Amino acid sequence: MCLGIPGKVVEVNRSESWAVVESFGVRKKVDIALIDEDLVPGDYLMVHAGYAIGKIDLEDAQISLELWEEILHAE
Amino acid sequence: MLNKLRDPELGKRILAKLVPLAQEVAGHLGRPAIFMEVCGTHTMAIARSGLRSLLAGSLELRSGPGCPVCVTSQGDIDRVIALAAARHDLVIGTFGDMMRVPGTNSSLEQERARGARVEIFYSPAEAVTFAAGHPQDEVVFLGVGFETTAPAVALSVAAASSRGLENYAVLSFHKTVPLVLENLLSDPELKIDGLLLPGHVCTVTGRRAFDFVATKYNVPAVVAGFEPVDLMKAVYLLLKQVAGGRAETVNGYPRLVREEGNNKAKEIMREYFEPVNVQWRGFGEVPQSGLALRDSFSFYDAAVRFPVDVAESPPPRGCACGDVLKGKIVSSDCPLFARKCTPLQPVGPCMVSTEGACAAYYQYEWPKAEV
Ligand code: SF4
């Protein structure tokens, strides 16, 4: 129920406050009223109960993977 | 790239680092460190990842009050069931998890079989659309959840209002996480060495809202994501803190969680809801940790429009859900677990909700061959 699902934005309609996102091959219309940041196709959103609650920063995801590589290669 | 966070190869390599660190910390403490997770999605993600058994002996992972359905008090469960039973003219809209939760005498599912109208919705937005399409029906949406769900439910009231719908109302059982954690951490009987903070709740509240865990209670905390690599990272960062004798509230999920959180979501929550005292299963009343619709939205408040008088009841007989939610026991310690209580015949809510500790433990970690 409280499940958050990441989705890739494929279409944005700001004036009607929705975006279509694709997660695991399934497309869904989600409400983007809670997202202040700019959205363009290709962005990733975290979706909860039909509403996007946050924009996923892919750069941070990349950094965190790189950090792991560093930790794993240390010693 | 997000797929990489589920990469089993990377997971294995990280685990090879985690295990010795966990063993080292266990050596220092003279026992395995105990970390608690306080999010239903973590409960499921941890169970599914098999992390608990992979770390068994050197680290213990426990669940806390993170499953919204599970922490709903028996009285509140009875209240919505009583409403469904008394008012067959209403349509009760709910997330699916709530259907089979046993009330004192019945459940929403049983009431539906007796003629009550209960509809399952994935999103409160769907409930508003349903209300718009069924103007002759009166829809009551059951708002259950934490800071992740409350803004969505607030927006559903906004949508109903802007569409001029008079047949949509919300029964709010919403709760907020920081205050129940204060209650949990103040319990002198609680013995935990670190807290995995709920990544999506923190997306809304911001990391800073949980600074008190470290500063006031001196417990290390890490905001954790939900992919296997995220979970291992959070455990790793907690172990590092314990090993170094530090306590900080660290953001282990920066791709989504900011210091201040999602201001828009926080504003909308504040605009529509006000903090009230509320009963939690296992915790009793936690002051100001509930969210009720503000007076200015009483037209959409089912508690005002369709009041039901139901006294608070004790939990189901023998069910130790309250102790599970407080991290005092693990599910398999409950004498009813896998015997009288199974997902097919649940005694308490922790066995019903897929996010419940008992259900997750039963589904993913219980050696069924023995049963
Ligand atoms: S196993 Fe069943 S009865 Fe025992 S605590 Fe869990 S839900 Fe309650």
XYZ file of C-alpha atoms and ligand atoms in Angstrom:
454
model
C 0.000 0.000 0.000
C 2.693 2.440 0.997
C 4.758 1.161 -1.884
C 6.850 3.706 -3.759
C 7.472 2.926 -7.411
C 10.099 4.717 -9.528
C 8.958 5.665 -13.012
C 10.538 7.212 -16.080
C 8.704 10.266 -17.382
C 7.500 9.874 -20.969
C 5.040 12.758 -21.181
C 4.387 15.879 -19.083
C 1.302 18.070 -18.933
C 1.932 20.834 -16.406
C -1.307 22.737 -16.921
C -3.321 19.625 -16.080
C -0.778 18.540 -13.489
C -0.072 15.045 -14.737
C 2.730 13.067 -16.264
C 2.815 9.657 -17.864
C 5.514 7.489 -16.341
C 6.748 4.062 -17.269
C 7.747 1.565 -14.604
C 8.710 -2.000 -15.344
C 7.230 -1.647 -18.825
C 3.848 -0.353 -17.617
C 2.684 3.183 -18.392
C 0.652 5.126 -15.909
C -0.692 8.633 -15.537
C 0.402 10.191 -12.253
C -0.373 13.469 -10.523
C 2.587 15.869 -10.385
C 1.071 18.615 -8.207
C 3.654 17.892 -5.494
C 6.645 18.330 -7.820
C 8.033 21.847 -8.026
C 11.082 21.036 -10.131
C 11.100 21.147 -13.926
C 10.133 17.886 -15.540
C 11.041 16.625 -18.977
C 10.733 13.203 -20.585
C 13.585 11.024 -19.389
C 13.418 12.273 -15.801
C 12.632 9.804 -13.045
C 9.929 10.229 -10.419
C 9.096 8.351 -7.247
C 5.378 7.615 -7.278
C 3.223 6.864 -4.257
C -0.489 6.047 -4.476
C -0.800 7.764 -7.857
C 1.101 10.922 -6.872
C 4.712 11.742 -7.619
C 6.368 12.652 -4.298
C 9.883 13.398 -5.495
C 12.165 13.683 -8.477
C 15.016 11.194 -8.541
C 18.437 12.731 -8.983
C 20.249 10.345 -11.295
C 23.541 12.096 -10.713
C 23.286 11.226 -7.040
C 22.471 7.639 -7.918
C 25.601 7.571 -10.068
C 27.734 9.110 -7.315
C 26.490 6.600 -4.821
C 27.378 3.719 -7.138
C 30.821 5.199 -7.664
C 31.276 5.518 -3.911
C 30.578 1.827 -3.586
C 33.140 1.032 -6.196
C 35.644 3.033 -4.172
C 34.749 1.296 -0.938
C 34.874 -2.086 -2.627
C 38.267 -1.388 -4.097
C 39.725 0.056 -0.913
C 42.339 -1.939 0.997
C 21.264 2.993 -13.996
C 18.657 2.411 -11.323
C 18.813 -1.238 -12.386
C 22.380 -1.356 -11.169
C 20.991 -0.871 -7.652
C 19.383 -4.287 -7.996
C 22.420 -5.946 -9.492
C 22.993 -9.224 -7.642
C 26.710 -9.225 -8.484
C 27.231 -5.809 -6.922
C 25.077 -6.938 -3.995
C 27.311 -9.940 -3.405
C 30.443 -7.835 -3.447
C 28.972 -5.347 -0.980
C 27.816 -8.153 1.255
C 31.346 -9.464 1.359
C 32.321 -6.135 2.969
C 29.291 -5.945 5.217
C 29.594 -9.284 6.921
C 33.092 -8.773 8.394
C 32.153 -5.267 9.516
C 29.018 -6.596 11.216
C 31.108 -9.301 12.872
C 33.622 -6.748 14.078
C 30.848 -4.603 15.584
C 29.256 -7.674 17.174
C 32.660 -8.440 18.670
C 32.846 -4.982 20.247
C 29.302 -5.102 21.566
C 29.542 -8.685 22.755
C 26.341 -9.444 20.806
C 24.959 -8.793 17.332
C 24.026 -5.164 16.754
C 20.276 -4.564 16.494
C 19.016 -2.215 13.787
C 15.380 -1.304 13.409
C 13.536 -0.380 10.262
C 10.363 1.689 10.548
C 8.785 1.432 7.128
C 6.491 -1.223 5.681
C 8.297 -1.109 2.377
C 11.594 -1.745 4.152
C 9.994 -4.676 5.943
C 9.134 -6.200 2.579
C 12.361 -5.204 0.850
C 14.514 -6.660 3.631
C 12.514 -9.877 3.778
C 12.660 -10.262 0.004
C 16.376 -9.521 -0.203
C 17.175 -12.256 2.274
C 19.468 -9.800 4.040
C 18.335 -10.857 7.484
C 19.454 -14.437 7.116
C 22.619 -13.433 5.242
C 23.640 -11.370 8.273
C 22.245 -13.718 10.922
C 24.526 -14.140 13.899
C 26.341 -10.863 13.333
C 23.477 -8.444 12.918
C 19.797 -8.433 13.790
C 17.257 -6.524 11.702
C 13.942 -5.747 13.343
C 10.747 -4.068 12.282
C 9.174 -1.170 14.126
C 6.000 0.877 13.715
C 6.302 1.284 9.935
C 3.262 -0.467 8.529
C 0.377 2.040 8.452
C -2.377 -0.563 8.536
C -0.682 -2.403 11.409
C -0.302 0.656 13.637
C -3.945 1.651 13.185
C -5.607 1.078 16.537
C -8.227 -1.595 17.091
C -10.730 1.171 17.862
C -10.140 2.883 14.520
C -10.431 -0.435 12.668
C -13.701 -1.110 14.507
C -14.888 2.408 13.700
C -14.635 2.029 9.934
C -16.116 -1.457 10.034
C -19.027 -0.117 12.100
C -19.525 2.666 9.568
C -19.548 0.191 6.677
C -22.007 -2.024 8.582
C -24.370 0.760 9.622
C -24.434 2.701 6.375
C -24.995 0.532 3.333
C -25.877 3.749 1.524
C -22.208 4.834 1.650
C -19.379 3.591 -0.525
C -16.304 3.017 1.615
C -13.184 3.509 -0.486
C -9.968 1.985 0.793
C -6.499 0.777 -0.073
C -6.657 -2.993 -0.486
C -4.608 -3.782 2.604
C -7.397 -2.729 4.910
C -10.015 -5.191 3.628
C -9.106 -8.223 5.664
C -7.837 -6.572 8.835
C -9.760 -8.231 11.652
C -11.818 -5.871 13.743
C -13.180 -6.990 17.080
C -16.221 -8.654 15.514
C -15.867 -8.379 11.776
C -13.811 -7.001 8.882
C -14.530 -4.789 5.896
C -14.448 -7.897 3.738
C -17.081 -9.614 5.886
C -19.229 -6.510 5.888
C -19.029 -6.381 2.121
C -20.315 -9.935 1.973
C -23.216 -8.740 4.126
C -24.129 -5.963 1.759
C -21.862 -3.074 2.707
C -20.367 -1.251 -0.266
C -16.594 -1.275 -0.144
C -14.410 -0.320 -3.103
C -10.664 -0.780 -3.346
C -8.693 2.107 -4.818
C -5.004 2.292 -5.612
C -5.032 6.071 -5.271
C -7.288 8.627 -3.565
C -7.467 10.305 -6.999
C -9.334 7.225 -8.244
C -11.792 7.578 -5.388
C -12.518 11.172 -6.443
C -13.020 10.054 -10.047
C -15.383 7.348 -8.799
C -17.349 9.938 -6.792
C -17.597 12.156 -9.872
C -18.900 9.246 -11.931
C -21.421 8.149 -9.281
C -23.163 11.352 -8.193
C -25.937 9.378 -6.484
C -23.387 7.698 -4.172
C -21.687 9.112 -1.119
C -17.988 8.087 -1.106
C -15.950 7.890 2.103
C -12.252 7.385 1.449
C -10.277 5.813 4.246
C -7.057 7.776 4.687
C -4.436 5.439 6.115
C -0.737 6.171 5.889
C 2.092 8.440 6.896
C 3.616 11.576 5.378
C 3.852 9.816 2.020
C 0.096 9.324 1.689
C -1.338 12.286 3.602
C -0.421 14.907 0.928
C -2.090 12.743 -1.742
C -5.251 12.504 0.338
C -5.153 16.266 0.967
C -4.932 16.770 -2.805
C -7.928 14.484 -3.298
C -9.963 16.808 -1.063
C -8.688 19.757 -3.093
C -9.728 17.993 -6.304
C -13.188 17.167 -4.928
C -13.625 20.757 -3.855
C -12.482 22.289 -7.152
C -14.750 19.916 -9.077
C -17.650 20.915 -6.840
C -18.233 17.349 -5.658
C -20.450 17.091 -2.603
C -20.317 13.310 -2.372
C -16.675 12.796 -1.370
C -15.378 12.676 2.190
C -12.254 11.391 3.926
C -11.985 9.400 7.123
C -8.477 10.314 8.217
C -6.419 7.830 10.211
C -3.229 9.491 9.021
C -0.232 9.535 11.313
C 3.188 11.134 11.353
C 6.417 9.245 11.922
C 8.761 11.510 13.952
C 6.540 11.638 17.030
C 6.055 7.892 17.267
C 9.810 7.478 16.968
C 10.231 9.870 19.913
C 7.833 7.663 21.846
C 9.699 4.533 20.772
C 13.136 5.902 21.585
C 12.012 7.142 24.999
C 11.153 3.592 26.031
C 13.898 2.472 28.414
C 13.194 -1.166 27.494
C 14.038 -0.566 23.847
C 17.451 -1.817 22.893
C 18.480 -0.822 19.419
C 21.842 0.258 18.073
C 20.626 2.064 14.993
C 17.616 3.133 13.035
C 16.968 2.779 9.301
C 14.811 5.780 8.490
C 11.980 5.502 5.959
C 13.247 6.925 2.661
C 9.923 7.956 1.229
C 8.588 9.534 4.402
C 11.889 11.458 4.501
C 11.373 12.505 0.867
C 8.445 14.518 2.191
C 9.659 15.521 5.667
C 13.331 16.018 4.793
C 16.317 14.467 6.528
C 16.477 17.237 9.078
C 13.133 16.266 10.611
C 14.908 13.200 12.007
C 17.996 14.896 13.431
C 16.571 14.347 16.909
C 17.174 10.597 16.663
C 20.900 11.193 16.923
C 21.053 14.491 18.786
C 18.417 13.802 21.444
C 18.563 10.007 21.790
C 22.119 9.375 20.693
C 21.012 6.641 18.293
C 22.741 6.390 14.896
C 20.300 6.789 12.022
C 20.486 6.496 8.249
C 17.818 7.466 5.733
C 17.507 4.353 3.616
C 16.284 3.660 0.107
C 14.618 0.467 -1.007
C 16.734 -1.260 -3.603
C 18.995 -4.021 -2.282
C 22.085 -1.837 -2.763
C 20.362 1.045 -0.912
C 19.567 -1.216 2.032
C 23.065 -2.570 2.261
C 24.483 0.912 2.027
C 22.297 2.064 4.924
C 23.294 -0.929 7.036
C 26.926 -0.270 6.174
C 26.663 3.401 7.182
C 25.000 2.427 10.453
C 27.670 -0.145 11.229
C 30.359 2.453 10.522
C 28.741 4.810 13.025
C 28.444 2.143 15.695
C 32.034 1.037 15.102
C 33.218 4.639 15.377
C 31.088 5.391 18.448
C 29.208 8.133 16.580
C 25.528 9.002 16.332
C 24.356 11.094 13.406
C 21.316 11.230 11.175
C 22.863 10.497 7.797
C 21.190 10.750 4.407
C 21.786 7.420 2.682
C 19.193 8.168 -0.022
C 20.305 11.504 -1.478
C 18.945 10.787 -4.945
C 15.496 11.463 -3.510
C 15.799 12.911 -0.006
C 16.728 16.564 0.589
C 17.478 18.353 3.823
C 14.141 20.157 3.872
C 12.115 17.516 2.071
C 9.325 18.305 -0.340
C 8.093 21.754 0.688
C 5.063 21.624 -1.529
C 3.907 18.360 0.010
C 4.544 19.711 3.507
C 2.566 22.878 2.752
C -0.403 20.970 1.393
C -0.391 18.682 4.395
C -0.344 21.672 6.753
C -3.081 23.413 4.830
C -5.519 20.512 5.022
C -4.598 18.677 8.205
C -3.957 19.574 11.787
C -2.068 17.480 14.348
C -4.259 15.635 16.842
C -3.719 13.054 19.539
C -4.148 9.562 18.168
C -4.082 5.945 19.305
C -1.401 3.665 17.840
C -1.499 -0.092 18.159
C 1.154 -1.086 20.660
C 1.901 2.477 21.713
C -1.378 3.825 23.040
C -2.043 7.493 22.592
C 0.788 9.456 21.022
C 0.073 13.172 21.420
C -0.151 15.252 18.234
C 0.941 12.373 15.992
C -2.350 12.050 14.117
C -3.638 14.164 11.248
C -7.282 15.302 11.189
C -8.825 17.483 8.499
C -8.943 21.104 9.610
C -12.298 22.648 10.581
C -12.410 24.626 7.349
C -12.634 21.288 5.491
C -15.170 19.685 7.817
C -17.518 19.332 4.841
C -15.107 16.662 3.537
C -14.489 15.116 6.939
C -16.270 11.784 7.309
C -15.591 11.846 11.064
C -17.810 14.946 11.215
C -20.371 14.005 8.591
C -20.866 10.363 9.487
C -19.866 10.001 13.122
C -19.800 6.511 14.632
C -19.481 5.908 18.309
C -17.119 2.996 18.958
C -15.089 2.461 22.100
C -11.385 1.541 21.942
C -11.118 -2.258 22.161
C -8.275 -4.497 23.206
C -6.334 -6.110 20.330
C -7.311 -9.618 19.145
C -6.711 -12.252 21.794
C -3.196 -13.576 21.846
C -1.980 -11.255 19.088
C 1.365 -9.719 19.938
C 1.341 -7.221 17.059
C 1.839 -4.383 19.534
C 5.092 -5.918 20.758
C 6.196 -6.633 17.190
C 5.578 -2.991 16.276
C 7.630 -1.845 19.264
C 10.470 -4.141 18.262
C 10.219 -6.071 21.536
C 9.761 -9.396 19.798
C 10.090 -10.729 16.267
C 7.076 -12.265 14.594
C 8.156 -15.849 15.108
C 8.200 -15.242 18.887
C 4.426 -14.869 18.822
C 2.867 -18.160 19.920
C 0.183 -17.841 17.244
C 2.631 -17.222 14.397
C 2.248 -19.782 11.566
C -0.006 -21.847 13.798
C -3.276 -20.114 14.468
C -2.207 -17.023 12.533
C -1.348 -17.236 8.821
C -1.930 -14.910 5.870
C -4.991 -16.995 4.963
C -6.372 -16.791 8.489
C -4.807 -13.694 10.001
C -5.397 -12.961 13.670
C -3.817 -9.513 13.691
C -3.111 -6.769 11.160
C 0.629 -7.527 11.018
C -0.277 -10.786 9.246
C -2.735 -9.121 6.858
C -0.924 -6.218 5.317
C 1.757 -7.245 2.849
C 3.907 -4.682 4.651
C 3.217 -6.226 8.025
C 6.208 -7.768 9.764
C 4.423 -11.074 10.385
C 3.205 -11.401 6.789
C 6.609 -10.519 5.326
C 8.371 -12.900 7.680
C 5.895 -15.653 6.895
C 6.099 -15.183 3.168
C 9.817 -14.808 2.678
C 11.709 -16.095 5.670
C 9.701 -18.809 7.318
C 10.979 -22.254 6.388
C 7.629 -23.589 5.210
C 8.906 -27.126 4.869
C 8.826 -27.385 8.646
C 5.221 -26.307 8.996
S 1.668 -13.707 14.199
Fe -0.456 -13.010 14.051
S -1.194 -13.038 16.144
Fe 1.044 -13.059 16.229
S 1.671 -10.912 16.340
Fe 1.648 -11.454 14.201
S -0.385 -10.853 13.512
Fe -0.489 -10.931 15.733
